[in-house]
Coordinates of C-alpha atoms and ligand atoms in Angstrom, one line a residue:
Chain A
M1 CA 67.2 -5.0 140.3
N2 CA 66.7 -2.9 143.8
G3 CA 69.0 -5.5 145.5
D4 CA 71.2 -3.3 146.8
H5 CA 69.3 -1.6 148.9
D6 CA 67.5 -4.4 150.4
A7 CA 71.5 -5.5 151.6
F8 CA 72.1 -2.4 153.9
T9 CA 68.0 -2.3 155.0
L10 CA 67.4 -3.7 158.2
G11 CA 64.0 -2.9 158.7
P12 CA 61.5 0.2 158.3
L13 CA 63.1 3.0 160.1
E14 CA 60.5 5.7 161.6
T15 CA 62.8 8.6 161.6
G16 CA 66.0 9.6 160.4
P17 CA 67.1 10.7 156.5
A18 CA 64.2 9.3 154.3
C19 CA 66.7 8.0 151.6
C20 CA 67.7 5.6 154.5
V21 CA 64.0 4.3 154.0
P22 CA 63.3 3.6 150.4
Q23 CA 60.1 4.3 150.5
P24 CA 58.9 4.4 146.2
A25 CA 57.4 7.0 146.2
V26 CA 56.6 6.5 141.9
Q27 CA 56.4 2.4 141.3
V28 CA 56.9 1.8 137.0
R29 CA 55.8 -1.3 135.8
N30 CA 56.5 -2.4 132.3
L31 CA 56.3 0.5 131.0
S32 CA 56.0 1.2 127.1
L33 CA 56.2 4.2 124.8
C34 CA 55.4 4.6 121.5
Y35 CA 55.7 7.4 119.2
D36 CA 53.4 6.8 115.6
G37 CA 53.5 2.9 115.8
K38 CA 57.6 3.2 117.1
T39 CA 58.3 2.1 120.5
A40 CA 60.7 5.0 122.2
L41 CA 60.7 3.4 125.5
D42 CA 60.7 -0.8 126.2
T43 CA 58.9 -1.9 129.3
I44 CA 60.5 0.3 131.9
T45 CA 60.3 -1.0 135.3
L46 CA 61.8 1.6 137.7
D47 CA 61.6 2.8 141.9
I48 CA 61.6 6.2 142.2
Y49 CA 62.1 6.6 146.0
K50 CA 60.7 9.2 148.4
G51 CA 62.4 12.3 149.2
C52 CA 65.7 11.3 147.3
I53 CA 67.3 12.6 143.9
T54 CA 67.0 9.9 141.4
A55 CA 69.4 10.7 137.9
L56 CA 68.5 9.3 134.6
I57 CA 71.0 9.5 132.5
G58 CA 72.1 8.1 129.1
P59 CA 73.1 9.2 125.5
S60 CA 70.8 11.3 123.9
G61 CA 67.5 10.0 121.9
C62 CA 67.2 7.3 124.8
G63 CA 63.9 8.3 125.5
K64 CA 64.8 10.7 128.9
T65 CA 62.6 12.8 128.4
S66 CA 59.7 10.9 127.4
F67 CA 59.8 9.0 130.1
L68 CA 59.4 12.2 132.5
S69 CA 56.2 13.1 130.2
A70 CA 54.8 9.6 130.8
I71 CA 55.2 10.3 134.6
N72 CA 53.1 13.2 134.6
R73 CA 51.5 12.5 131.3
L74 CA 52.3 15.1 129.5
T75 CA 52.6 12.4 126.3
D76 CA 48.6 12.9 126.2
L77 CA 49.1 16.5 124.5
I78 CA 51.2 14.6 122.3
P79 CA 49.2 13.6 119.3
R80 CA 50.0 9.8 118.3
C81 CA 52.5 8.9 121.5
S82 CA 51.0 5.8 123.4
V83 CA 51.9 4.4 126.4
T84 CA 50.9 1.0 128.0
G85 CA 52.5 -0.2 131.6
R86 CA 51.6 1.0 134.5
I87 CA 52.8 3.9 137.1
L88 CA 51.8 4.2 140.1
I89 CA 52.3 7.4 142.5
G90 CA 51.9 6.8 146.4
G91 CA 50.2 3.3 145.3
Q92 CA 47.3 5.4 143.2
D93 CA 47.5 4.3 139.2
I94 CA 47.7 7.7 137.3
H95 CA 45.5 5.7 134.3
H96 CA 42.7 5.0 136.5
P97 CA 40.0 6.5 134.2
R98 CA 39.0 8.3 137.5
C99 CA 42.5 10.0 138.3
D100 CA 42.0 13.9 138.2
I101 CA 44.8 14.3 135.5
Q102 CA 45.0 18.5 137.1
A103 CA 45.6 16.9 140.6
L104 CA 48.2 14.6 139.2
R105 CA 50.4 17.3 137.4
R106 CA 49.6 19.5 140.1
R107 CA 51.7 16.4 142.9
V108 CA 54.6 16.0 140.1
G109 CA 56.1 18.9 139.0
M110 CA 58.1 19.5 135.8
V111 CA 60.5 21.8 135.1
F112 CA 62.0 21.9 131.4
Q113 CA 65.4 22.0 129.6
K114 CA 64.7 25.0 128.3
P115 CA 63.0 27.7 130.5
V116 CA 59.2 28.4 129.3
P117 CA 58.4 31.6 131.6
F118 CA 54.7 32.7 130.5
P119 CA 54.9 36.2 128.8
L120 CA 53.7 38.2 131.9
S121 CA 55.5 39.5 134.8
I122 CA 57.2 37.9 137.5
R123 CA 54.2 37.5 139.7
R124 CA 51.4 36.9 137.4
N125 CA 54.0 33.8 136.5
L126 CA 53.7 32.2 139.9
S127 CA 50.6 33.3 140.8
L128 CA 48.2 32.1 137.7
P129 CA 48.7 28.5 138.7
L130 CA 48.1 29.2 142.4
N131 CA 44.8 30.9 141.3
E132 CA 44.4 27.5 138.7
H133 CA 44.2 25.6 142.0
G134 CA 42.5 27.7 144.6
V135 CA 44.5 29.6 145.7
T136 CA 42.6 32.8 145.7
R137 CA 43.3 35.8 148.5
K138 CA 46.1 37.5 147.4
N139 CA 48.1 37.9 150.5
E140 CA 48.1 34.0 150.4
A141 CA 49.3 34.0 147.1
A142 CA 51.8 36.7 148.3
G143 CA 53.1 34.2 150.7
I144 CA 53.6 31.4 148.7
I145 CA 55.4 33.7 145.8
E146 CA 57.9 35.3 148.9
R147 CA 58.8 31.3 150.2
V148 CA 59.5 30.0 146.3
L149 CA 61.0 32.9 145.3
H150 CA 63.8 32.6 148.8
D151 CA 63.6 29.4 148.3
V152 CA 65.4 29.2 144.4
G153 CA 67.6 32.3 145.4
L154 CA 65.6 34.7 143.0
W155 CA 63.6 37.0 146.1
D156 CA 67.0 39.9 146.4
E157 CA 67.5 40.1 143.3
V158 CA 63.5 40.3 142.0
H159 CA 61.7 41.1 145.0
D160 CA 61.2 45.3 144.1
R161 CA 60.9 44.7 140.8
L162 CA 57.7 42.0 140.9
D163 CA 55.8 43.4 138.4
A164 CA 58.3 43.2 135.2
P165 CA 58.3 41.4 132.3
A166 CA 59.4 37.9 133.3
L167 CA 61.2 37.9 129.8
S168 CA 63.5 40.8 131.5
L169 CA 64.7 37.7 133.3
S170 CA 68.5 36.3 132.5
G171 CA 68.7 32.7 131.0
G172 CA 69.7 31.9 134.9
Q173 CA 67.2 33.1 136.7
Q174 CA 64.3 32.6 134.3
Q175 CA 64.8 29.0 134.8
R176 CA 64.7 29.3 138.4
L177 CA 61.5 31.2 137.9
C178 CA 60.4 28.0 136.4
I179 CA 61.3 26.1 138.8
A180 CA 60.1 28.4 141.8
R181 CA 57.0 28.1 139.3
A182 CA 56.7 24.6 140.2
L183 CA 57.4 24.5 143.6
A184 CA 54.6 27.0 144.1
L185 CA 52.7 24.3 143.6
N186 CA 53.4 22.3 146.8
P187 CA 54.2 19.2 144.4
E188 CA 55.7 15.6 145.8
I189 CA 57.5 15.7 142.8
L190 CA 59.7 16.9 140.8
L191 CA 60.7 16.0 137.4
M192 CA 63.6 18.4 135.7
D193 CA 64.8 17.4 132.2
E194 CA 68.0 18.8 131.7
P195 CA 67.6 21.6 133.9
C196 CA 71.3 23.0 133.6
S197 CA 71.8 22.5 130.1
A198 CA 70.8 26.1 129.0
L199 CA 72.8 27.6 132.3
D200 CA 76.6 29.2 132.2
P201 CA 79.1 27.4 134.8
I202 CA 77.8 29.8 137.4
A203 CA 74.1 30.1 136.7
S204 CA 74.3 26.2 136.3
G205 CA 75.9 25.6 140.1
V206 CA 73.6 27.9 141.6
V207 CA 70.7 25.6 140.0
E208 CA 72.4 22.9 141.6
D209 CA 72.9 23.9 144.9
L210 CA 69.2 25.3 145.0
I211 CA 68.4 21.3 143.6
C212 CA 70.5 20.1 146.4
R213 CA 68.9 22.2 148.9
L214 CA 64.9 20.6 148.1
Q215 CA 66.4 17.1 148.4
G216 CA 64.3 15.9 151.4
R217 CA 61.6 17.7 151.0
Y218 CA 60.8 16.6 147.4
T219 CA 61.6 13.4 145.2
I220 CA 63.3 14.3 142.7
V221 CA 63.4 13.0 139.0
I222 CA 66.6 15.1 137.0
V223 CA 67.7 14.3 133.5
T224 CA 71.5 15.4 133.4
H225 CA 73.7 14.9 130.5
N226 CA 76.4 16.4 133.2
L227 CA 77.8 12.9 134.6
A228 CA 79.6 15.0 137.0
Q229 CA 77.2 17.0 138.1
A230 CA 74.5 13.9 138.7
R231 CA 77.4 12.1 140.5
R232 CA 77.6 15.7 142.6
I233 CA 73.7 15.1 143.6
A234 CA 71.9 12.1 142.8
N235 CA 70.9 9.7 145.3
Y236 CA 70.0 7.3 142.2
A237 CA 70.8 7.2 139.2
A238 CA 69.1 5.0 136.3
F239 CA 71.5 4.4 133.2
F240 CA 69.0 4.6 130.0
W241 CA 70.6 3.1 126.6
V242 CA 68.8 2.6 123.1
R243 CA 69.0 -1.1 121.6
E244 CA 66.9 -1.3 118.5
R245 CA 66.0 2.2 118.3
A246 CA 63.9 1.4 121.4
G247 CA 65.0 3.1 124.5
Q248 CA 65.8 0.8 127.7
L249 CA 66.5 0.5 131.6
V250 CA 70.2 -1.1 131.6
E251 CA 70.6 -0.4 135.5
F252 CA 69.4 1.4 138.1
G253 CA 70.6 1.3 141.8
R254 CA 72.4 4.2 144.4
C255 CA 74.7 6.2 142.7
Q256 CA 77.8 5.7 144.1
H257 CA 77.2 2.1 142.7
I258 CA 76.4 3.1 139.2
F259 CA 79.1 5.3 139.0
E260 CA 82.0 3.1 141.2
S261 CA 81.1 -0.5 140.3
P262 CA 78.5 -0.7 138.0
R263 CA 77.4 -4.3 137.1
H264 CA 76.4 -3.6 133.2
E265 CA 79.8 -3.0 130.9
L266 CA 77.4 -0.9 129.3
T267 CA 77.2 0.9 132.0
A268 CA 81.0 1.0 133.2
A269 CA 81.5 1.8 129.1
Y270 CA 78.9 5.0 129.5
V271 CA 80.5 6.5 133.3
N272 CA 84.0 6.1 132.1
G273 CA 83.8 8.1 129.1
N274 CA 84.6 5.1 126.8
R275 CA 80.9 5.1 124.6
G276 CA 77.9 7.2 124.2
Chain B
M1 CA 87.7 37.3 82.7
M2 CA 87.3 37.4 86.3
L3 CA 86.4 41.0 85.9
S4 CA 83.9 40.6 82.7
V5 CA 81.8 38.2 85.2
S6 CA 81.4 40.6 88.2
V7 CA 80.9 43.2 85.6
R8 CA 77.8 41.1 84.2
Q9 CA 76.6 40.7 87.3
R10 CA 76.9 44.2 88.9
I11 CA 74.7 45.2 85.6
R12 CA 72.2 42.3 86.1
D13 CA 72.1 42.8 90.1
F14 CA 71.9 46.6 88.6
S15 CA 68.7 46.1 85.8
L16 CA 66.8 44.0 88.8
Q17 CA 66.5 46.4 91.0
S18 CA 65.8 49.0 88.4
L19 CA 63.1 47.1 87.6
M20 CA 62.1 46.3 91.3
Y21 CA 62.6 50.2 91.6
L22 CA 59.6 50.6 88.6
A23 CA 57.5 48.5 89.9
V24 CA 57.5 49.9 93.2
L25 CA 57.1 53.6 91.9
L26 CA 53.8 52.3 89.4
V27 CA 52.3 50.1 92.5
S28 CA 52.9 53.5 94.5
A29 CA 51.9 56.2 91.6
V30 CA 48.1 54.0 90.9
F31 CA 47.8 55.5 94.8
V32 CA 49.0 58.2 95.0
W33 CA 47.0 59.0 91.6
L34 CA 43.7 57.5 92.9
L35 CA 44.0 59.3 96.5
A36 CA 45.3 63.2 94.6
D37 CA 42.0 62.3 92.2
L38 CA 39.3 61.8 95.3
V39 CA 40.4 64.7 97.2
Q40 CA 40.0 67.2 94.5
G41 CA 37.2 65.4 92.9
G42 CA 35.5 65.5 96.4
M43 CA 37.4 68.2 98.9
A44 CA 34.7 71.0 97.5
H45 CA 31.4 68.8 98.1
L46 CA 33.3 67.8 102.1
S47 CA 31.6 69.4 104.5
W48 CA 30.4 68.7 108.4
A49 CA 27.1 69.3 107.1
F50 CA 27.4 67.1 104.7
L51 CA 28.6 64.6 107.2
T52 CA 25.7 65.4 109.2
E53 CA 22.8 65.2 107.4
S54 CA 20.8 62.8 105.6
P55 CA 20.3 62.9 101.7
R56 CA 17.8 65.4 99.6
D57 CA 17.1 64.5 96.3
A58 CA 18.4 60.8 95.6
G59 CA 21.6 62.3 97.1
R60 CA 22.0 65.1 94.8
A61 CA 21.7 67.3 98.0
G62 CA 22.3 66.4 101.7
G63 CA 24.7 64.3 103.1
I64 CA 25.4 61.1 103.8
A65 CA 24.4 60.5 107.9
S66 CA 21.6 57.6 107.1
I67 CA 24.0 56.1 105.2
L68 CA 27.0 56.3 107.6
V69 CA 24.5 55.3 111.1
S70 CA 23.0 52.4 108.3
T71 CA 27.3 51.1 106.8
L72 CA 27.9 51.2 110.6
L73 CA 24.8 49.3 111.7
I74 CA 25.1 46.5 108.9
L75 CA 29.2 46.7 110.1
L76 CA 27.6 46.0 113.6
I77 CA 25.5 42.9 112.8
A78 CA 28.2 42.0 110.5
L79 CA 30.6 41.2 113.3
A80 CA 28.7 40.4 116.1
A81 CA 27.8 37.7 113.8
A82 CA 30.9 36.3 112.6
V83 CA 33.7 37.3 114.7
P84 CA 32.6 34.6 117.7
L85 CA 31.4 31.6 114.7
A86 CA 35.1 32.6 112.9
W87 CA 37.3 32.4 117.0
A88 CA 35.5 29.5 117.9
T89 CA 36.1 27.9 115.0
A90 CA 39.8 29.1 115.1
V91 CA 40.0 28.1 118.8
L92 CA 39.0 24.3 117.4
L93 CA 41.5 23.9 114.5
A94 CA 44.1 25.3 116.7
E95 CA 43.9 24.0 119.5
F96 CA 41.4 21.1 119.7
V97 CA 42.2 19.7 116.1
P98 CA 45.2 17.8 115.0
I99 CA 46.8 19.5 112.4
D100 CA 46.4 16.5 109.8
S101 CA 43.1 15.6 111.0
R102 CA 40.4 15.0 108.3
F103 CA 38.1 16.8 110.2
G104 CA 40.3 20.3 109.9
S105 CA 41.2 19.8 106.6
A106 CA 37.8 20.0 105.5
V107 CA 37.1 22.7 107.4
R108 CA 40.0 24.9 106.2
F109 CA 39.0 23.6 102.5
S110 CA 35.6 25.0 103.2
L111 CA 36.6 28.3 104.7
Y112 CA 38.8 28.7 101.4
V113 CA 36.5 28.2 98.6
L114 CA 34.2 30.1 100.9
A115 CA 36.9 33.6 100.4
G116 CA 37.4 32.7 96.6
V117 CA 33.2 32.8 96.3
P118 CA 32.7 36.7 94.3
S119 CA 30.6 38.6 97.1
I120 CA 27.6 39.0 94.5
V121 CA 27.0 35.2 95.0
F122 CA 26.6 36.2 98.4
G123 CA 24.4 38.5 98.2
L124 CA 22.0 36.2 96.0
F125 CA 23.0 33.5 98.5
G126 CA 21.9 36.6 101.2
N127 CA 18.5 37.4 99.4
A128 CA 17.5 33.9 98.9
F129 CA 17.9 32.9 102.2
F130 CA 17.7 35.8 104.7
S131 CA 15.2 38.2 102.9
I132 CA 13.2 35.2 101.1
Y133 CA 13.7 31.7 103.0
L134 CA 13.7 33.6 106.7
G135 CA 11.5 36.4 105.9
L136 CA 14.1 39.3 107.1
G137 CA 13.0 40.9 103.4
F138 CA 15.5 43.7 102.3
S139 CA 16.6 44.8 105.6
I140 CA 19.7 45.8 107.4
L141 CA 20.1 42.6 109.9
S142 CA 19.4 40.3 106.1
G143 CA 22.7 42.6 104.8
G144 CA 24.6 42.4 108.4
L145 CA 24.0 38.4 108.2
T146 CA 25.0 38.1 104.7
L147 CA 28.1 40.4 105.5
A148 CA 28.9 37.8 107.8
C149 CA 28.9 35.0 105.9
M150 CA 31.7 37.0 104.0
L151 CA 33.7 37.2 106.5
L152 CA 34.1 34.3 108.3
P153 CA 36.8 33.1 105.7
I154 CA 39.4 35.9 106.9
L155 CA 38.4 36.0 110.7
T156 CA 39.0 32.2 111.3
S157 CA 42.1 32.2 108.9
T158 CA 44.0 34.7 111.0
A159 CA 43.0 34.0 114.0
E160 CA 44.0 30.3 113.4
A161 CA 47.5 31.4 112.0
G162 CA 47.6 34.2 115.0
M163 CA 47.0 31.2 117.9
R164 CA 49.2 29.3 115.4
T165 CA 52.2 31.6 116.2
V166 CA 51.9 31.0 120.0
P167 CA 54.7 27.8 120.8
D168 CA 54.0 24.8 122.0
T169 CA 56.0 25.4 125.2
Y170 CA 53.3 27.4 126.9
R171 CA 50.8 24.6 126.1
L172 CA 52.9 22.1 127.6
S173 CA 54.4 24.7 130.6
A174 CA 50.9 25.2 131.3
A175 CA 49.2 22.1 131.7
A176 CA 52.2 20.4 133.0
L177 CA 51.3 23.5 135.9
G178 CA 48.2 21.4 136.4
M179 CA 46.7 24.5 134.7
T180 CA 42.9 23.4 132.1
R181 CA 42.9 24.0 128.2
T182 CA 41.1 26.9 129.4
T183 CA 42.6 28.8 131.3
A184 CA 45.8 28.2 129.1
L185 CA 43.3 29.6 126.3
I186 CA 42.2 32.5 128.4
H187 CA 45.1 34.0 129.8
L188 CA 48.1 32.6 127.7
I189 CA 47.1 32.1 124.1
F190 CA 44.4 34.4 123.5
P191 CA 46.7 37.7 124.9
A192 CA 49.8 36.1 122.7
A193 CA 47.6 35.9 120.1
A194 CA 45.9 39.7 120.3
P195 CA 48.0 41.4 117.8
V196 CA 47.2 39.4 115.4
L197 CA 43.3 38.9 116.2
A198 CA 42.9 42.6 116.2
A199 CA 44.7 42.7 112.5
G200 CA 42.2 40.2 111.2
L201 CA 39.1 42.0 112.7
L202 CA 40.5 45.1 111.0
I203 CA 41.0 43.9 107.9
G204 CA 37.8 42.3 107.9
I205 CA 36.1 45.4 109.0
G206 CA 37.9 47.1 106.3
R207 CA 36.5 44.3 104.2
A208 CA 32.6 44.7 105.4
L209 CA 33.1 48.9 104.5
A210 CA 33.4 48.6 101.3
E211 CA 31.2 45.4 100.4
T212 CA 28.8 46.6 97.9
A213 CA 27.6 43.8 95.7
A214 CA 26.2 41.5 98.6
L215 CA 23.9 44.2 99.8
L216 CA 22.6 45.2 96.7
F217 CA 19.8 42.6 97.2
T218 CA 20.3 42.2 100.9
S219 CA 20.2 45.8 102.7
G220 CA 18.6 47.4 100.0
Y221 CA 19.2 51.1 98.9
V222 CA 16.6 52.5 100.7
D223 CA 19.0 56.3 102.4
R224 CA 16.7 56.9 104.7
M225 CA 17.9 56.8 108.4
P226 CA 17.1 53.6 109.3
G227 CA 14.2 52.9 112.1
S228 CA 14.9 49.4 113.5
L229 CA 17.5 47.0 112.3
L230 CA 14.5 45.3 109.7
D231 CA 14.7 48.7 107.9
S232 CA 16.6 48.5 105.0
G233 CA 19.9 50.2 104.9
R234 CA 21.8 52.1 102.0
A235 CA 25.2 51.2 102.7
L236 CA 28.3 53.8 101.8
A237 CA 30.1 51.7 99.0
L238 CA 26.6 51.4 97.6
H239 CA 25.5 54.8 98.0
I240 CA 28.6 55.7 95.5
F241 CA 27.6 53.4 93.6
D242 CA 24.5 54.3 93.1
L243 CA 24.8 57.8 92.6
S244 CA 27.9 58.0 90.1
M245 CA 25.8 54.8 88.0
N246 CA 22.2 56.0 88.6
V247 CA 21.9 60.1 89.8
P248 CA 22.7 62.0 86.9
G249 CA 25.1 65.3 88.6
G250 CA 25.5 63.0 91.3
D251 CA 29.3 63.4 90.7
M252 CA 30.2 65.5 93.2
P253 CA 28.5 64.2 96.3
A254 CA 30.2 60.8 95.0
Y255 CA 33.1 62.1 95.2
A256 CA 32.9 63.2 98.8
A257 CA 31.3 59.7 99.9
A258 CA 34.4 57.8 98.4
L259 CA 36.6 60.1 99.7
V260 CA 35.3 59.8 103.1
L261 CA 35.3 56.3 102.6
V262 CA 38.4 55.8 101.8
S263 CA 39.5 57.8 104.1
L264 CA 38.3 55.3 107.3
L265 CA 39.6 52.0 104.8
L266 CA 43.1 54.3 105.3
G267 CA 42.9 55.0 109.0
I268 CA 41.0 51.5 109.8
N269 CA 44.4 49.2 107.3
S270 CA 46.7 51.7 109.4
L271 CA 46.1 50.7 112.5
A272 CA 45.9 46.8 111.3
M273 CA 49.7 47.7 109.9
A274 CA 50.6 49.1 113.6
F275 CA 49.4 45.6 114.8
A276 CA 50.9 43.1 113.0
H277 CA 54.1 45.9 113.3
G278 CA 53.5 45.3 117.3
L279 CA 53.8 41.5 117.2
Q280 CA 56.5 41.6 114.7
R281 CA 58.4 43.4 117.9
R282 CA 56.1 41.5 120.5
C283 CA 58.1 38.0 118.4
I284 CA 61.8 39.2 118.0
L285 CA 61.8 40.1 121.5
T286 CA 61.0 36.0 123.0
Ligands
ATP1 N1 57.3 14.0 120.1 C1 58.0 13.6 118.9 N2 56.9 12.7 117.8 C2 57.8 11.2 117.5 N3 58.6 11.1 118.2 C3 59.4 11.7 119.4 C4 58.7 12.7 119.9 N4 59.6 12.8 120.7 C5 60.5 12.3 121.2 N5 60.6 11.2 120.0 C6 61.7 10.7 119.8 O1 62.0 9.3 121.2 C7 63.1 9.5 120.9 C8 63.6 9.9 122.6 O2 63.1 10.8 122.4 P1 64.0 11.8 123.4 O3 63.3 12.8 123.5 O4 62.3 11.0 125.0 O5 64.8 11.9 124.2 P2 65.7 12.4 125.5 O6 66.6 10.8 126.1 O7 65.0 13.3 126.5 O8 66.8 12.6 124.1 P3 68.0 13.8 125.1 O9 68.7 13.4 125.7 O10 68.7 14.5 123.3 O11 67.1 15.3 124.9 C9 63.7 9.6 119.7 O12 64.3 8.9 119.1 C10 62.8 10.6 119.3 O13 62.9 10.9 118.3
MG2 MG1 65.3 15.5 126.3

């Protein structure tokens, strides 16, 4: 399944862009996920590479959101959801009983499909999670807030009204605020569940540019129904499909291969818009 | 044919509407009549001295100062005991137990039953348990604790409903940011639910102020200024009851005391309405 990158990697390179040296940041092994006894994800095995953007594509209901929530163990909050199999992040099993779940979720940030700003001020939205993770000094927090707002290109728009309610922002600004909030915790991995689907094309373009700028600094997993977008921004793509109500991984590989020379006919039909 | 159908519908519409207006009119008429009666009967007797003097001659003369103090103390004890218990239960039910769990349903069911128990039964229970078994006697303390038992259901169910109105997405987002449930509860869920919690609290206060039967056998009817929480103290509603039933010539002060009580209740209810309204506005905004 991941043979196509071995073909051109001659050996571990010490320098150079991270994508040339595929190093797994997340290793998913035989992951199955059930809601109420019904299988939603069926034995997924997949590596997500450090510093790269991995796009998850596939029809609605094939378990992309479920897959993302399994990576930061948000599935723990969903009643009657059971996860089997192993997920290793940096070589550590996240289901290990001694795994610190708060620390895990700090390492693995998540951005939801619909922006969820807290009903607090813009500043408090960013400082609340920071305080929770031990950043309590005012100017340290202020520095981080300014940096992440610059990162998401929101600083110029909001720097003079940081104490305004976050709900007064537009949808696209709210989504960028949520991305900034996730970035403020300095995660290694960023999970993004259709971050542009609720946005207009312009806001969506801004977020897309942002994701491209984050490439290399963060390991990004992005779910998207916009195949053109996946093709533009992703280094790797994973194609999920539903068989007998259970989501399965059909094909995983470099984005180019998935879109131009897929090995599986389902993938070919889906990316060419014939199915799904 | 078409015309007659539409005329019939219009007549039906009209009569339904008139009926509804009539019902509304009746309800408000009852309220206005009651209020007018109270004002007419009580206004003459009501004065600053009435509020600041203690009752004399079984309440025929003097005022209601000691009664107001007792009422306030009973209320404070009831709230101090009931609010922490009720809100803790609500947090458990809304945040930690799945909505369809056996345990949650059992707790909710017992609260429903408790809410339906007549207050005189609470009075008898409070007398047997707090006054006699725990040896608190006829005291403000046993009255307050009995009231606390009465307030538990309303406080718990409003608080639980309030926390359930907070969207789950907040909880998921908070968890995804590595925040603990406690932090999410304190910084997100409680503030978002605060208007409902406050409204529930005000409704509870209203109930407590109006209570008579539960206090009859627990806090008693001594109308002196209470010296301690273990003294008996007469609540306002009980004072009205006593004046009008047992004291010949007590009608005027009874009316005045009732006017005070109803004004307090009106004030508290308008506050509760204002909070509920504030919540609605926020829900629409978010
Ligand atoms: N909380 C839940 N309880 C029960 N079943 C669920 C729950 N969440 C998802 N499912 C089921 O799991 C399957 C996968 O859902 P999931 O949300 O992961 O799909 P998805 O690929 O993200 O779809 P979409 O592209 O529409 O967002 C679906 O069949 C869905 O009905
Ligand atoms: Mg989804």
